[in-house]
């Protein structure tokens, strides 16, 4: 044993890392648990005595550090794409036939693996050290959960010396079934809240603000692909890449293998399906990936999914239960959605207590009534729905007639009492109360504060409910008049109503920090953009794309407010229905009052001359961005290019004019080269944007 503390700490870290690798990756423990515990305790004691030798990648860091106040956004250098789904053998056959035709390979080879039911994450290593981990998020931007990922023993914190300088590994964090059962047994014993299912257990654990909570959750990890890589020549196939990742001490699902052609894929699907309930982790299907990277590049991408990969889902699981009541939910636009309250039932591993009935037409088609026995279906993450009534089980009265009458939507809003109307040709009935209706007001506030709208971080559902219920906020403009005392009073009243310990009784500055942070977030949102404001206002049928189009076409808010339907119909991609919605919204006096109040309360945005597509130097050109840009975000680059008249697309085709290739540009760059499309690097893009008139 070395007398040098630094040398002994380094040796202990190496021994513990090796033990973790043997146990969690190779499934071949090299030392007994008692020996592992002894080494870890010795390392902890030495690090406590020598804090100058602390290292965030030490095995002891896995026990969790102090809570962080929020998760920072992480923009993925290479987008984390989703997969297209198949639910039948025929869809898989079409997938294979398309690949065979376009690659010329009659029986292409695929890398196949179970589709784990966990949470997709990205791990970034620099010079062999784990530096950042993030969730998938929306594919472009995820949440920084580095501190929580450090607590998962299956994730290596340091890599062997031959690891590339930059390595981003994608994979799935999941909770093994046995660990899930053990945790819930412990939770029941100690009076703690149990986890609903392994997938929710994994997702909820990673989003804990306190890594020490995550450290108590028995999570694991399998690697399945790469993101950004620098300084390494990658193998020519996906299966060889997975084998390479194993040499770098990453765990890979042991059920991963290769299969040839349609017969190979369907045989693997049948095999895994038969073993599904015996596997030590939850899955909801299998994944097929074209194995050769050159063939992947030839196939390319469509929208947000690769054309060379497919998720073959197991059939949706259905269960029978009983409808105990039918309620109505009122959405942001006043839409009334009937919801069946169910006798609790397990569907696809989840306890389901409610299911959507969609709309009045669906209720009529099903002839669903209170007391009915029904079939409930839940496919993946889709909201559970009632798919069929078991009429032979319908309760009858003494005369043999149905005990309950057919259900009908209310004619008055259940929240505010306003009339409910259904426009001709629409399937949705709506409350006419507008922002007078508290339900619509709450949803409007949540939409207004959302990340893509005004981005008021921390203004979640519970706070919005309290602000509306206690009368602090009647319109979105009222948010900008709130004070610290308002938030503290609101929180105290909400805590008293809910029977929780009031925040104000807690000692220390943390008692008001949440309110100060929320006020700061509201204040930051005063400076916005016209397109964000238009989207945040919640005009029916006006999404982000339409809001962006309006902002550029008119340049300022007042011309939009003054435009009638005829003027709005001249805007590209805006049809009669959307033009009518926009004109009606701005014609309403109370909407104009809200906008005036927003301006009076300091909400502002830059305005300028109209930017018509035919005006800019890139008018008529389609531009594709691929790879990471170091000087600006992808959103900023898109905005600059669109302002110059370009159409920015997500996929490369013969119609593409220019491809801007940043760092780690992949298949889009390869396809552009094959098609002979003009390619700019980041320096060329910046030079163009700096030119006069650009």
CSV table of N, CA and C in Angstrom, one decimal, residues 428-523:
chain,number,residue,atom,x,y,z
A,428,UNK,N,-65.4,19.4,-32.4
A,428,UNK,CA,-65.1,19.9,-31.0
A,428,UNK,C,-66.1,20.9,-30.6
A,429,UNK,N,-66.7,20.7,-29.4
A,429,UNK,CA,-67.5,21.8,-28.8
A,429,UNK,C,-66.6,22.6,-27.9
A,430,UNK,N,-67.0,23.9,-27.8
A,430,UNK,CA,-66.1,24.9,-27.0
A,430,UNK,C,-66.9,25.7,-26.1
A,431,UNK,N,-66.2,26.0,-25.0
A,431,UNK,CA,-66.8,27.0,-24.0
A,431,UNK,C,-66.6,28.4,-24.7
A,432,UNK,N,-67.6,29.2,-24.6
A,432,UNK,CA,-67.6,30.6,-25.2
A,432,UNK,C,-67.0,31.6,-24.2
A,433,UNK,N,-66.6,31.2,-23.0
A,433,UNK,CA,-66.3,32.2,-22.0
A,433,UNK,C,-64.9,32.9,-22.2
A,434,UNK,N,-64.1,32.3,-23.1
A,434,UNK,CA,-62.8,33.0,-23.4
A,434,UNK,C,-62.0,33.1,-22.1
A,435,UNK,N,-61.3,34.2,-21.9
A,435,UNK,CA,-60.4,34.3,-20.7
A,435,UNK,C,-61.3,34.6,-19.4
A,436,UNK,N,-62.6,34.8,-19.6
A,436,UNK,CA,-63.4,34.8,-18.4
A,436,UNK,C,-63.4,33.5,-17.7
A,437,UNK,N,-63.2,32.4,-18.5
A,437,UNK,CA,-63.3,31.0,-18.0
A,437,UNK,C,-61.9,30.7,-17.3
A,438,UNK,N,-61.9,30.4,-16.0
A,438,UNK,CA,-60.7,30.1,-15.3
A,438,UNK,C,-59.9,29.0,-15.9
A,439,UNK,N,-60.5,28.0,-16.4
A,439,UNK,CA,-59.8,26.9,-17.0
A,439,UNK,C,-59.0,27.3,-18.3
A,440,UNK,N,-59.7,28.1,-19.1
A,440,UNK,CA,-59.0,28.6,-20.3
A,440,UNK,C,-57.9,29.6,-19.9
A,441,UNK,N,-58.2,30.4,-18.9
A,441,UNK,CA,-57.2,31.3,-18.4
A,441,UNK,C,-55.9,30.6,-17.9
A,442,UNK,N,-56.1,29.5,-17.2
A,442,UNK,CA,-54.9,28.8,-16.7
A,442,UNK,C,-54.1,28.2,-17.9
A,443,UNK,N,-54.8,27.6,-18.8
A,443,UNK,CA,-54.1,27.0,-19.9
A,443,UNK,C,-53.4,28.1,-20.8
A,444,UNK,N,-54.1,29.2,-20.9
A,444,UNK,CA,-53.5,30.3,-21.7
A,444,UNK,C,-52.2,30.8,-21.0
A,445,UNK,N,-52.2,30.9,-19.7
A,445,UNK,CA,-51.0,31.3,-18.9
A,445,UNK,C,-49.9,30.3,-19.1
A,446,UNK,N,-50.2,29.0,-19.0
A,446,UNK,CA,-49.2,28.0,-19.2
A,446,UNK,C,-48.6,28.1,-20.6
A,447,UNK,N,-49.4,28.3,-21.6
A,447,UNK,CA,-48.9,28.4,-22.9
A,447,UNK,C,-48.1,29.6,-23.1
A,448,UNK,N,-48.6,30.7,-22.6
A,448,UNK,CA,-47.8,32.0,-22.6
A,448,UNK,C,-46.4,31.9,-22.0
A,449,UNK,N,-46.3,31.2,-20.9
A,449,UNK,CA,-45.0,31.0,-20.2
A,449,UNK,C,-44.1,29.9,-20.8
A,450,UNK,N,-44.6,29.1,-21.7
A,450,UNK,CA,-43.9,28.0,-22.2
A,450,UNK,C,-42.6,28.4,-22.9
A,451,UNK,N,-41.7,27.4,-23.0
A,451,UNK,CA,-40.3,27.7,-23.5
A,451,UNK,C,-40.3,28.3,-24.8
A,452,UNK,N,-41.1,27.8,-25.8
A,452,UNK,CA,-41.2,28.3,-27.1
A,452,UNK,C,-41.9,29.6,-27.2
A,453,UNK,N,-42.6,30.0,-26.2
A,453,UNK,CA,-43.4,31.3,-26.2
A,453,UNK,C,-42.5,32.3,-25.4
A,454,UNK,N,-43.0,32.8,-24.3
A,454,UNK,CA,-42.3,33.8,-23.5
A,454,UNK,C,-41.2,33.3,-22.6
A,455,UNK,N,-41.1,32.0,-22.5
A,455,UNK,CA,-40.0,31.3,-21.8
A,455,UNK,C,-39.8,31.8,-20.4
A,456,UNK,N,-40.9,31.7,-19.6
A,456,UNK,CA,-40.9,32.1,-18.2
A,456,UNK,C,-40.6,30.9,-17.4
A,457,UNK,N,-39.3,30.7,-17.1
A,457,UNK,CA,-38.9,29.4,-16.4
A,457,UNK,C,-39.4,29.4,-15.0
A,458,UNK,N,-40.0,28.3,-14.6
A,458,UNK,CA,-40.5,28.1,-13.2
A,458,UNK,C,-41.9,28.4,-13.0
A,459,UNK,N,-42.6,28.9,-14.0
A,459,UNK,CA,-44.0,29.2,-13.9
A,459,UNK,C,-44.8,28.0,-14.3
A,460,UNK,N,-44.9,27.0,-13.4
A,460,UNK,CA,-45.5,25.8,-13.7
A,460,UNK,C,-47.0,25.7,-13.3
A,461,UNK,N,-47.6,24.5,-13.5
A,461,UNK,CA,-49.0,24.4,-13.3
A,461,UNK,C,-49.5,24.7,-12.0
A,462,UNK,N,-48.8,24.3,-10.9
A,462,UNK,CA,-49.3,24.6,-9.6
A,462,UNK,C,-49.4,26.1,-9.3
A,463,UNK,N,-48.3,26.8,-9.7
A,463,UNK,CA,-48.3,28.3,-9.4
A,463,UNK,C,-49.4,29.0,-10.3
A,464,UNK,N,-49.6,28.5,-11.5
A,464,UNK,CA,-50.6,29.2,-12.4
A,464,UNK,C,-52.0,28.9,-11.8
A,465,UNK,N,-52.2,27.7,-11.3
A,465,UNK,CA,-53.5,27.5,-10.7
A,465,UNK,C,-53.8,28.4,-9.5
A,466,UNK,N,-52.8,28.5,-8.6
A,466,UNK,CA,-52.9,29.4,-7.5
A,466,UNK,C,-53.1,30.8,-7.9
A,467,UNK,N,-52.3,31.3,-8.8
A,467,UNK,CA,-52.5,32.7,-9.3
A,467,UNK,C,-53.8,33.0,-9.8
A,468,UNK,N,-54.4,32.1,-10.5
A,468,UNK,CA,-55.8,32.3,-11.0
A,468,UNK,C,-56.8,32.1,-9.9
A,469,UNK,N,-56.7,31.0,-9.2
A,469,UNK,CA,-57.7,30.7,-8.1
A,469,UNK,C,-57.8,31.8,-7.1
A,470,UNK,N,-56.7,32.4,-6.7
A,470,UNK,CA,-56.8,33.5,-5.7
A,470,UNK,C,-56.9,34.9,-6.3
A,471,UNK,N,-57.1,35.0,-7.6
A,471,UNK,CA,-57.4,36.3,-8.2
A,471,UNK,C,-56.2,37.2,-8.5
A,472,UNK,N,-55.0,36.7,-8.4
A,472,UNK,CA,-53.8,37.5,-8.7
A,472,UNK,C,-53.6,37.8,-10.2
A,473,UNK,N,-54.1,36.9,-11.0
A,473,UNK,CA,-53.9,37.1,-12.4
A,473,UNK,C,-55.2,36.8,-13.2
A,474,UNK,N,-55.6,37.8,-14.0
A,474,UNK,CA,-56.8,37.6,-14.8
A,474,UNK,C,-56.4,37.6,-16.3
A,475,UNK,N,-55.4,38.2,-16.7
A,475,UNK,CA,-54.9,38.1,-18.1
A,475,UNK,C,-53.3,37.9,-18.0
A,476,UNK,N,-52.8,37.5,-19.1
A,476,UNK,CA,-51.3,37.3,-19.2
A,476,UNK,C,-50.6,38.6,-18.8
A,477,UNK,N,-51.2,39.8,-19.1
A,477,UNK,CA,-50.5,41.0,-18.8
A,477,UNK,C,-50.3,41.2,-17.3
A,478,UNK,N,-51.2,40.6,-16.5
A,478,UNK,CA,-51.1,40.8,-15.0
A,478,UNK,C,-49.8,40.1,-14.5
A,479,UNK,N,-49.2,39.2,-15.2
A,479,UNK,CA,-48.0,38.6,-14.7
A,479,UNK,C,-46.9,39.6,-14.5
A,480,UNK,N,-46.9,40.7,-15.3
A,480,UNK,CA,-45.9,41.7,-15.2
A,480,UNK,C,-46.1,42.8,-14.1
A,481,UNK,N,-47.2,42.6,-13.4
A,481,UNK,CA,-47.5,43.5,-12.3
A,481,UNK,C,-47.3,42.8,-10.9
A,482,UNK,N,-46.9,41.6,-10.9
A,482,UNK,CA,-46.8,40.8,-9.7
A,482,UNK,C,-45.6,41.2,-8.9
A,483,UNK,N,-45.7,41.2,-7.6
A,483,UNK,CA,-44.6,41.6,-6.7
A,483,UNK,C,-44.1,40.4,-5.9
A,484,UNK,N,-43.0,40.5,-5.2
A,484,UNK,CA,-42.5,39.5,-4.3
A,484,UNK,C,-43.6,39.1,-3.2
A,485,UNK,N,-44.2,40.2,-2.7
A,485,UNK,CA,-45.3,39.9,-1.7
A,485,UNK,C,-46.4,39.1,-2.2
A,486,UNK,N,-46.8,39.4,-3.5
A,486,UNK,CA,-47.9,38.7,-4.1
A,486,UNK,C,-47.6,37.2,-4.2
A,487,UNK,N,-46.3,36.9,-4.6
A,487,UNK,CA,-46.0,35.5,-4.7
A,487,UNK,C,-45.9,34.8,-3.4
A,488,UNK,N,-45.4,35.5,-2.4
A,488,UNK,CA,-45.3,34.9,-1.0
A,488,UNK,C,-46.7,34.6,-0.4
A,489,UNK,N,-47.6,35.6,-0.6
A,489,UNK,CA,-48.9,35.4,-0.1
A,489,UNK,C,-49.6,34.3,-0.9
A,490,UNK,N,-49.5,34.3,-2.2
A,490,UNK,CA,-50.1,33.3,-3.0
A,490,UNK,C,-49.6,31.9,-2.5
A,491,UNK,N,-48.3,31.7,-2.3
A,491,UNK,CA,-47.7,30.4,-1.9
A,491,UNK,C,-48.3,30.0,-0.6
A,492,UNK,N,-48.4,31.0,0.4
A,492,UNK,CA,-48.9,30.7,1.7
A,492,UNK,C,-50.3,30.2,1.6
A,493,UNK,N,-51.1,30.9,0.8
A,493,UNK,CA,-52.5,30.5,0.7
A,493,UNK,C,-52.7,29.1,0.0
A,494,UNK,N,-51.8,28.9,-1.0
A,494,UNK,CA,-51.9,27.6,-1.6
A,494,UNK,C,-51.5,26.5,-0.7
A,495,UNK,N,-50.4,26.7,0.1
A,495,UNK,CA,-49.9,25.7,1.0
A,495,UNK,C,-51.0,25.4,2.1
A,496,UNK,N,-51.7,26.4,2.6
A,496,UNK,CA,-52.7,26.3,3.6
A,496,UNK,C,-53.9,25.5,2.9
A,497,UNK,N,-54.2,25.8,1.7
A,497,UNK,CA,-55.3,25.1,1.1
A,497,UNK,C,-55.0,23.6,0.8
A,498,UNK,N,-53.8,23.4,0.5
A,498,UNK,CA,-53.4,22.0,0.1
A,498,UNK,C,-52.9,21.2,1.4
A,499,UNK,N,-52.9,21.9,2.5
A,499,UNK,CA,-52.5,21.2,3.8
A,499,UNK,C,-51.0,20.9,3.8
A,500,UNK,N,-50.2,21.6,3.1
A,500,UNK,CA,-48.7,21.4,3.2
A,500,UNK,C,-48.1,22.5,4.1
A,501,UNK,N,-46.8,22.2,4.5
A,501,UNK,CA,-46.1,23.2,5.3
A,501,UNK,C,-45.8,24.5,4.5
A,502,UNK,N,-46.3,25.6,5.0
A,502,UNK,CA,-46.0,26.9,4.3
A,502,UNK,C,-44.5,27.1,4.1
A,503,UNK,N,-44.2,27.6,2.9
A,503,UNK,CA,-42.8,27.9,2.6
A,503,UNK,C,-42.2,28.9,3.5
A,504,UNK,N,-43.0,29.8,4.0
A,504,UNK,CA,-42.5,30.9,4.8
A,504,UNK,C,-42.0,30.4,6.2
A,505,UNK,N,-42.4,29.2,6.6
A,505,UNK,CA,-41.9,28.8,7.9
A,505,UNK,C,-40.5,28.2,7.9
A,506,UNK,N,-40.0,28.0,6.6
A,506,UNK,CA,-38.7,27.4,6.5
A,506,UNK,C,-37.7,28.5,6.8
A,507,UNK,N,-36.6,28.1,7.4
A,507,UNK,CA,-35.5,29.0,7.8
A,507,UNK,C,-34.6,29.3,6.7
A,508,UNK,N,-34.1,30.5,6.7
A,508,UNK,CA,-33.1,30.9,5.7
A,508,UNK,C,-33.6,31.6,4.5
A,509,UNK,N,-32.7,32.0,3.7
A,509,UNK,CA,-33.0,32.8,2.5
A,509,UNK,C,-33.8,32.0,1.4
A,510,UNK,N,-33.6,30.6,1.5
A,510,UNK,CA,-34.3,29.8,0.5
A,510,UNK,C,-35.8,30.0,0.5
A,511,UNK,N,-36.3,30.5,1.6
A,511,UNK,CA,-37.8,30.7,1.7
A,511,UNK,C,-38.3,31.6,0.7
A,512,UNK,N,-37.5,32.5,0.2
A,512,UNK,CA,-38.0,33.5,-0.8
A,512,UNK,C,-37.3,33.3,-2.2
A,513,UNK,N,-36.3,32.5,-2.2
A,513,UNK,CA,-35.4,32.4,-3.4
A,513,UNK,C,-36.3,32.0,-4.6
A,514,UNK,N,-37.2,31.1,-4.4
A,514,UNK,CA,-38.0,30.6,-5.6
A,514,UNK,C,-38.8,31.8,-6.2
A,515,UNK,N,-39.3,32.7,-5.3
A,515,UNK,CA,-40.1,33.8,-5.8
A,515,UNK,C,-39.2,34.8,-6.5
A,516,UNK,N,-38.1,35.0,-5.9
A,516,UNK,CA,-37.1,36.0,-6.5
A,516,UNK,C,-36.7,35.5,-7.9
A,517,UNK,N,-36.5,34.2,-8.0
A,517,UNK,CA,-36.1,33.6,-9.3
A,517,UNK,C,-37.2,33.7,-10.3
A,518,UNK,N,-38.5,33.5,-9.8
A,518,UNK,CA,-39.6,33.6,-10.7
A,518,UNK,C,-39.8,35.0,-11.2
A,519,UNK,N,-39.7,36.0,-10.3
A,519,UNK,CA,-39.8,37.4,-10.7
A,519,UNK,C,-38.7,37.7,-11.7
A,520,UNK,N,-37.5,37.2,-11.5
A,520,UNK,CA,-36.4,37.5,-12.5
A,520,UNK,C,-36.8,36.9,-13.8
A,521,UNK,N,-37.3,35.7,-13.8
A,521,UNK,CA,-37.7,35.1,-15.1
A,521,UNK,C,-38.8,35.9,-15.8
A,522,UNK,N,-39.7,36.4,-15.1
A,522,UNK,CA,-40.8,37.2,-15.7
A,522,UNK,C,-40.2,38.5,-16.2
A,523,UNK,N,-39.3,39.1,-15.5
A,523,UNK,CA,-38.7,40.3,-15.9
A,523,UNK,C,-37.9,40.1,-17.2
